Amino acid sequence: MSIKTATLNGVATIEIARPEKKNALTAAMYQAMADALRAAQADGAVRAVLITGQPGVFTSGNDIEDFMSRPPSHGMDAPVFQFMFALADCDKPVIAAVTGAAIGIGTTMLLHCDFAYVSDEARLAMPFVGLGLVPEFASSLLLPQLMGQARAAEKLLLGDPFTGADAVEIGLANAVLPAGEVVNHARRVAERFNSLPPGAVREAKKLLRKPQAEAIRQTIQAEAELFAARLRSPEAMEAFQAFFQKRKPDFSKF
């Protein structure tokens, strides 16, 4: 199984475990993560959720081959959107341990986690436009608010990669740590919620998230419509063909 789940000492862990494919996410993996988040939400013994990857890689984003053969064309019921809404709607604290590369949704999901700890080897990027696509997971709304319009344009329009230290500086992550310490540190933070009143934690999180909740939902849906249309565009076809052929895409004809 490419998604491993376990609950220990009040922490529900969701581990992306497909290192042979750099933790690239398939539809089945999105479904498994959505199910795990909903199960954690319903389990009274769970006080916090920890999302992590493998040494050297958090996730390389969508598995392009799987994505092209099973595009999210069934509205908001598609597994990727089930995952997005399950994460955005989770009322328990979610802690991310970014153990390496975090590409595409590997970066945008951090916008919906309450805490993110990144390794000093982490490299983050959102290369949507370079693939002929548009931003997703409400990143077009949240990133400009987080880092300002100019730097958000670098990240979303140019797809410029950035480091874990950059992620901390712009407010996307809490701290950068040596690679071998990230998961244990994130777990210790998650376990702190065992000694806090769970009802107060949930209500406080709702207050923190409430002003943006409806705008996030609307933006996810608006982005999804454009994303689906862009998947069928000649530009995206050229980008994906270039990816599979291991060459640089040629957009000069568009």
Short mmCIF file of C-alpha atoms in Angstrom, two decimals:
data_model
loop_
_atom_site.label_atom_id
_atom_site.label_comp_id
_atom_site.label_asym_id
_atom_site.label_seq_id
_atom_site.Cartn_x
_atom_site.Cartn_y
_atom_site.Cartn_z
CA MET A 1 0.00 0.00 0.00
CA SER A 2 1.38 3.41 -0.95
CA ILE A 3 -0.35 5.18 1.95
CA LYS A 4 0.40 3.85 5.42
CA THR A 5 -1.74 4.81 8.39
CA ALA A 6 -1.35 4.23 12.10
CA THR A 7 -2.67 5.72 15.32
CA LEU A 8 -0.36 5.87 18.32
CA ASN A 9 -0.50 7.98 21.47
CA GLY A 10 -3.30 10.17 20.18
CA VAL A 11 -1.65 10.88 16.81
CA ALA A 12 -3.03 9.56 13.52
CA THR A 13 -0.13 9.28 11.10
CA ILE A 14 -0.61 9.37 7.34
CA GLU A 15 2.62 8.32 5.63
CA ILE A 16 3.13 8.69 1.90
CA ALA A 17 5.16 5.57 1.15
CA ARG A 18 5.95 5.18 -2.52
CA PRO A 19 9.66 6.04 -2.60
CA GLU A 20 10.32 4.15 -5.84
CA LYS A 21 8.13 6.77 -7.58
CA LYS A 22 9.30 9.69 -5.41
CA ASN A 23 5.99 9.48 -3.55
CA ALA A 24 4.04 10.55 -6.63
CA LEU A 25 0.33 10.56 -5.79
CA THR A 26 -2.26 8.46 -7.63
CA ALA A 27 -6.05 8.68 -7.44
CA ALA A 28 -6.06 5.66 -5.13
CA MET A 29 -3.57 7.37 -2.82
CA TYR A 30 -5.66 10.55 -2.67
CA GLN A 31 -8.67 8.43 -1.78
CA ALA A 32 -6.72 6.63 0.95
CA MET A 33 -5.57 9.94 2.45
CA ALA A 34 -9.08 11.38 2.31
CA ASP A 35 -10.44 8.29 4.06
CA ALA A 36 -7.67 8.45 6.68
CA LEU A 37 -8.39 12.12 7.42
CA ARG A 38 -12.10 11.44 7.82
CA ALA A 39 -11.39 8.46 10.07
CA ALA A 40 -9.09 10.60 12.23
CA GLN A 41 -11.77 13.27 12.41
CA ALA A 42 -14.31 10.73 13.68
CA ASP A 43 -12.01 8.97 16.15
CA GLY A 44 -12.32 10.44 19.63
CA ALA A 45 -8.94 8.99 20.59
CA VAL A 46 -7.15 11.05 17.93
CA ARG A 47 -6.00 14.47 19.09
CA ALA A 48 -3.85 15.41 16.06
CA VAL A 49 -2.90 14.23 12.58
CA LEU A 50 0.65 13.88 11.26
CA ILE A 51 1.32 13.78 7.50
CA THR A 52 4.78 12.72 6.40
CA GLY A 53 6.70 11.12 3.54
CA GLN A 54 9.92 9.17 3.11
CA PRO A 55 13.53 10.20 3.74
CA GLY A 56 14.49 12.65 1.00
CA VAL A 57 11.00 13.09 -0.42
CA PHE A 58 7.66 14.32 0.90
CA THR A 59 5.87 13.97 -2.44
CA SER A 60 6.73 14.81 -6.04
CA GLY A 61 3.10 15.71 -6.65
CA ASN A 62 0.69 14.02 -9.02
CA ASP A 63 1.68 10.80 -10.73
CA ILE A 64 1.37 12.23 -14.24
CA GLU A 65 0.76 8.89 -15.94
CA ASP A 66 -2.03 8.00 -13.50
CA PHE A 67 -3.35 11.55 -13.66
CA MET A 68 -3.60 11.51 -17.45
CA SER A 69 -5.24 8.09 -17.58
CA ARG A 70 -7.69 8.96 -14.77
CA PRO A 71 -8.12 12.75 -14.80
CA PRO A 72 -10.32 14.28 -12.08
CA SER A 73 -13.31 14.72 -14.38
CA HIS A 74 -16.12 13.75 -12.01
CA GLY A 75 -16.54 17.06 -10.23
CA MET A 76 -15.82 17.44 -6.56
CA ASP A 77 -16.29 13.70 -5.96
CA ALA A 78 -12.91 12.89 -7.54
CA PRO A 79 -10.40 11.49 -5.00
CA VAL A 80 -8.06 14.48 -5.25
CA PHE A 81 -10.88 16.85 -4.30
CA GLN A 82 -12.08 14.54 -1.55
CA PHE A 83 -8.57 14.80 -0.11
CA MET A 84 -8.48 18.58 -0.48
CA PHE A 85 -11.77 19.10 1.32
CA ALA A 86 -11.01 16.49 3.98
CA LEU A 87 -7.77 18.32 4.80
CA ALA A 88 -9.25 21.82 4.58
CA ASP A 89 -12.24 20.81 6.75
CA CYS A 90 -10.36 18.79 9.39
CA ASP A 91 -11.05 20.39 12.76
CA LYS A 92 -8.19 18.62 14.53
CA PRO A 93 -4.63 19.97 14.33
CA VAL A 94 -2.72 18.74 11.27
CA ILE A 95 1.07 18.70 11.37
CA ALA A 96 3.18 18.15 8.25
CA ALA A 97 6.72 16.74 8.38
CA VAL A 98 8.32 17.61 5.04
CA THR A 99 11.24 15.25 4.71
CA GLY A 100 12.53 16.35 1.30
CA ALA A 101 11.14 17.37 -2.09
CA ALA A 102 7.59 18.77 -1.99
CA ILE A 103 6.34 19.48 -5.49
CA GLY A 104 2.94 20.75 -6.62
CA ILE A 105 0.32 19.62 -4.14
CA GLY A 106 3.21 18.62 -1.87
CA THR A 107 3.63 22.36 -1.31
CA THR A 108 0.05 23.58 -1.62
CA MET A 109 -1.24 21.13 1.00
CA LEU A 110 0.98 22.88 3.55
CA LEU A 111 -1.31 25.91 3.24
CA HIS A 112 -4.01 23.79 4.89
CA CYS A 113 -1.90 22.27 7.67
CA ASP A 114 -1.70 23.99 11.03
CA PHE A 115 2.00 23.31 11.49
CA ALA A 116 4.70 22.42 8.97
CA TYR A 117 8.26 21.38 9.76
CA VAL A 118 10.68 21.06 6.85
CA SER A 119 14.09 19.49 6.47
CA ASP A 120 17.20 21.44 5.54
CA GLU A 121 17.23 19.29 2.38
CA ALA A 122 13.69 20.23 1.37
CA ARG A 123 12.99 21.71 -2.03
CA LEU A 124 9.51 23.06 -2.67
CA ALA A 125 7.96 24.10 -5.98
CA MET A 126 4.60 24.67 -7.66
CA PRO A 127 5.33 24.15 -11.38
CA PHE A 128 1.70 24.20 -12.53
CA VAL A 129 2.01 26.89 -15.21
CA GLY A 130 5.09 25.21 -16.69
CA LEU A 131 2.92 22.13 -17.25
CA GLY A 132 0.26 24.15 -19.03
CA LEU A 133 -1.96 24.11 -15.94
CA VAL A 134 -3.12 26.54 -13.26
CA PRO A 135 -2.63 26.64 -9.48
CA GLU A 136 -4.72 24.37 -7.25
CA PHE A 137 -5.81 23.80 -3.63
CA ALA A 138 -6.68 27.51 -3.20
CA SER A 139 -3.03 28.46 -3.62
CA SER A 140 -4.01 31.33 -5.95
CA LEU A 141 -5.92 32.81 -3.00
CA LEU A 142 -3.71 31.92 -0.05
CA LEU A 143 -0.19 32.42 -1.37
CA PRO A 144 -0.55 36.14 -2.22
CA GLN A 145 -2.04 36.68 1.23
CA LEU A 146 0.85 34.81 2.82
CA MET A 147 3.84 36.24 0.97
CA GLY A 148 2.59 39.16 -1.09
CA GLN A 149 1.66 39.40 -4.75
CA ALA A 150 5.21 39.75 -6.11
CA ARG A 151 6.68 36.69 -4.44
CA ALA A 152 3.53 34.66 -5.06
CA ALA A 153 3.96 35.43 -8.77
CA GLU A 154 7.50 34.02 -8.65
CA LYS A 155 6.24 30.83 -7.09
CA LEU A 156 3.04 30.36 -9.12
CA LEU A 157 3.76 31.95 -12.51
CA LEU A 158 7.46 31.14 -12.86
CA GLY A 159 7.36 28.02 -10.69
CA ASP A 160 10.56 29.07 -8.93
CA PRO A 161 11.68 26.43 -6.43
CA PHE A 162 12.55 27.39 -2.88
CA THR A 163 14.17 25.92 0.20
CA GLY A 164 12.87 24.95 3.60
CA ALA A 165 14.43 28.10 5.02
CA ASP A 166 12.54 30.13 2.42
CA ALA A 167 9.33 28.37 3.44
CA VAL A 168 9.87 29.44 7.05
CA GLU A 169 10.72 33.01 6.04
CA ILE A 170 7.51 33.44 4.03
CA GLY A 171 5.35 31.87 6.74
CA LEU A 172 4.57 28.59 4.98
CA ALA A 173 6.44 26.50 7.57
CA ASN A 174 7.21 26.79 11.28
CA ALA A 175 10.83 25.64 11.36
CA VAL A 176 13.59 24.07 9.31
CA LEU A 177 15.40 21.15 10.94
CA PRO A 178 18.09 18.59 10.07
CA ALA A 179 16.54 15.91 7.88
CA GLY A 180 16.83 13.19 10.50
CA GLU A 181 14.98 15.23 13.12
CA VAL A 182 11.93 16.46 11.19
CA VAL A 183 9.50 13.58 11.78
CA ASN A 184 10.32 13.14 15.46
CA HIS A 185 9.99 16.86 16.09
CA ALA A 186 6.66 17.01 14.26
CA ARG A 187 5.43 14.01 16.24
CA ARG A 188 6.39 15.67 19.53
CA VAL A 189 4.38 18.74 18.53
CA ALA A 190 1.41 16.53 17.60
CA GLU A 191 1.61 14.71 20.94
CA ARG A 192 1.41 18.00 22.84
CA PHE A 193 -2.30 18.05 21.98
CA ASN A 194 -2.80 15.03 24.25
CA SER A 195 -2.45 17.39 27.23
CA LEU A 196 -4.68 20.14 25.85
CA PRO A 197 -8.51 20.24 26.03
CA PRO A 198 -9.66 18.84 22.66
CA GLY A 199 -12.88 20.82 22.48
CA ALA A 200 -11.07 24.12 23.02
CA VAL A 201 -8.47 23.15 20.40
CA ARG A 202 -11.15 22.37 17.82
CA GLU A 203 -13.09 25.56 18.49
CA ALA A 204 -9.92 27.68 18.37
CA LYS A 205 -8.93 26.12 15.06
CA LYS A 206 -12.41 26.81 13.66
CA LEU A 207 -12.08 30.46 14.66
CA LEU A 208 -8.67 30.68 13.00
CA ARG A 209 -9.99 29.16 9.79
CA LYS A 210 -13.55 30.56 9.66
CA PRO A 211 -12.85 33.92 7.95
CA GLN A 212 -11.34 32.12 4.96
CA ALA A 213 -13.31 28.88 4.90
CA GLU A 214 -15.92 29.77 2.28
CA ALA A 215 -13.44 31.65 0.08
CA ILE A 216 -11.12 28.62 0.16
CA ARG A 217 -13.92 26.27 -0.87
CA GLN A 218 -15.00 28.55 -3.71
CA THR A 219 -11.41 29.00 -4.91
CA ILE A 220 -10.73 25.25 -4.89
CA GLN A 221 -13.78 24.77 -7.08
CA ALA A 222 -12.92 27.65 -9.44
CA GLU A 223 -9.34 26.43 -9.81
CA ALA A 224 -10.58 22.88 -10.41
CA GLU A 225 -12.76 23.97 -13.33
CA LEU A 226 -9.87 25.79 -15.00
CA PHE A 227 -7.47 22.97 -14.18
CA ALA A 228 -9.74 20.41 -15.85
CA ALA A 229 -10.05 22.59 -18.94
CA ARG A 230 -6.30 23.16 -19.08
CA LEU A 231 -5.65 19.41 -18.90
CA ARG A 232 -7.21 19.15 -22.37
CA SER A 233 -5.28 22.10 -23.78
CA PRO A 234 -2.57 21.73 -26.47
CA GLU A 235 -0.09 23.40 -24.12
CA ALA A 236 -0.63 20.78 -21.43
CA MET A 237 -0.40 17.98 -24.00
CA GLU A 238 2.96 19.33 -25.15
CA ALA A 239 4.19 19.65 -21.57
CA PHE A 240 3.19 16.10 -20.66
CA GLN A 241 4.59 14.62 -23.88
CA ALA A 242 7.87 16.40 -23.20
CA PHE A 243 7.88 15.00 -19.67
CA PHE A 244 7.46 11.43 -20.88
CA GLN A 245 9.98 11.93 -23.68
CA LYS A 246 12.47 13.52 -21.24
CA ARG A 247 12.88 16.67 -23.28
CA LYS A 248 12.24 20.38 -22.84
CA PRO A 249 8.72 21.40 -23.91
CA ASP A 250 8.38 23.73 -26.90
CA PHE A 251 5.69 26.35 -26.43
CA SER A 252 6.85 28.55 -29.32
CA LYS A 253 4.00 27.36 -31.57
CA PHE A 254 1.27 28.48 -29.18
#
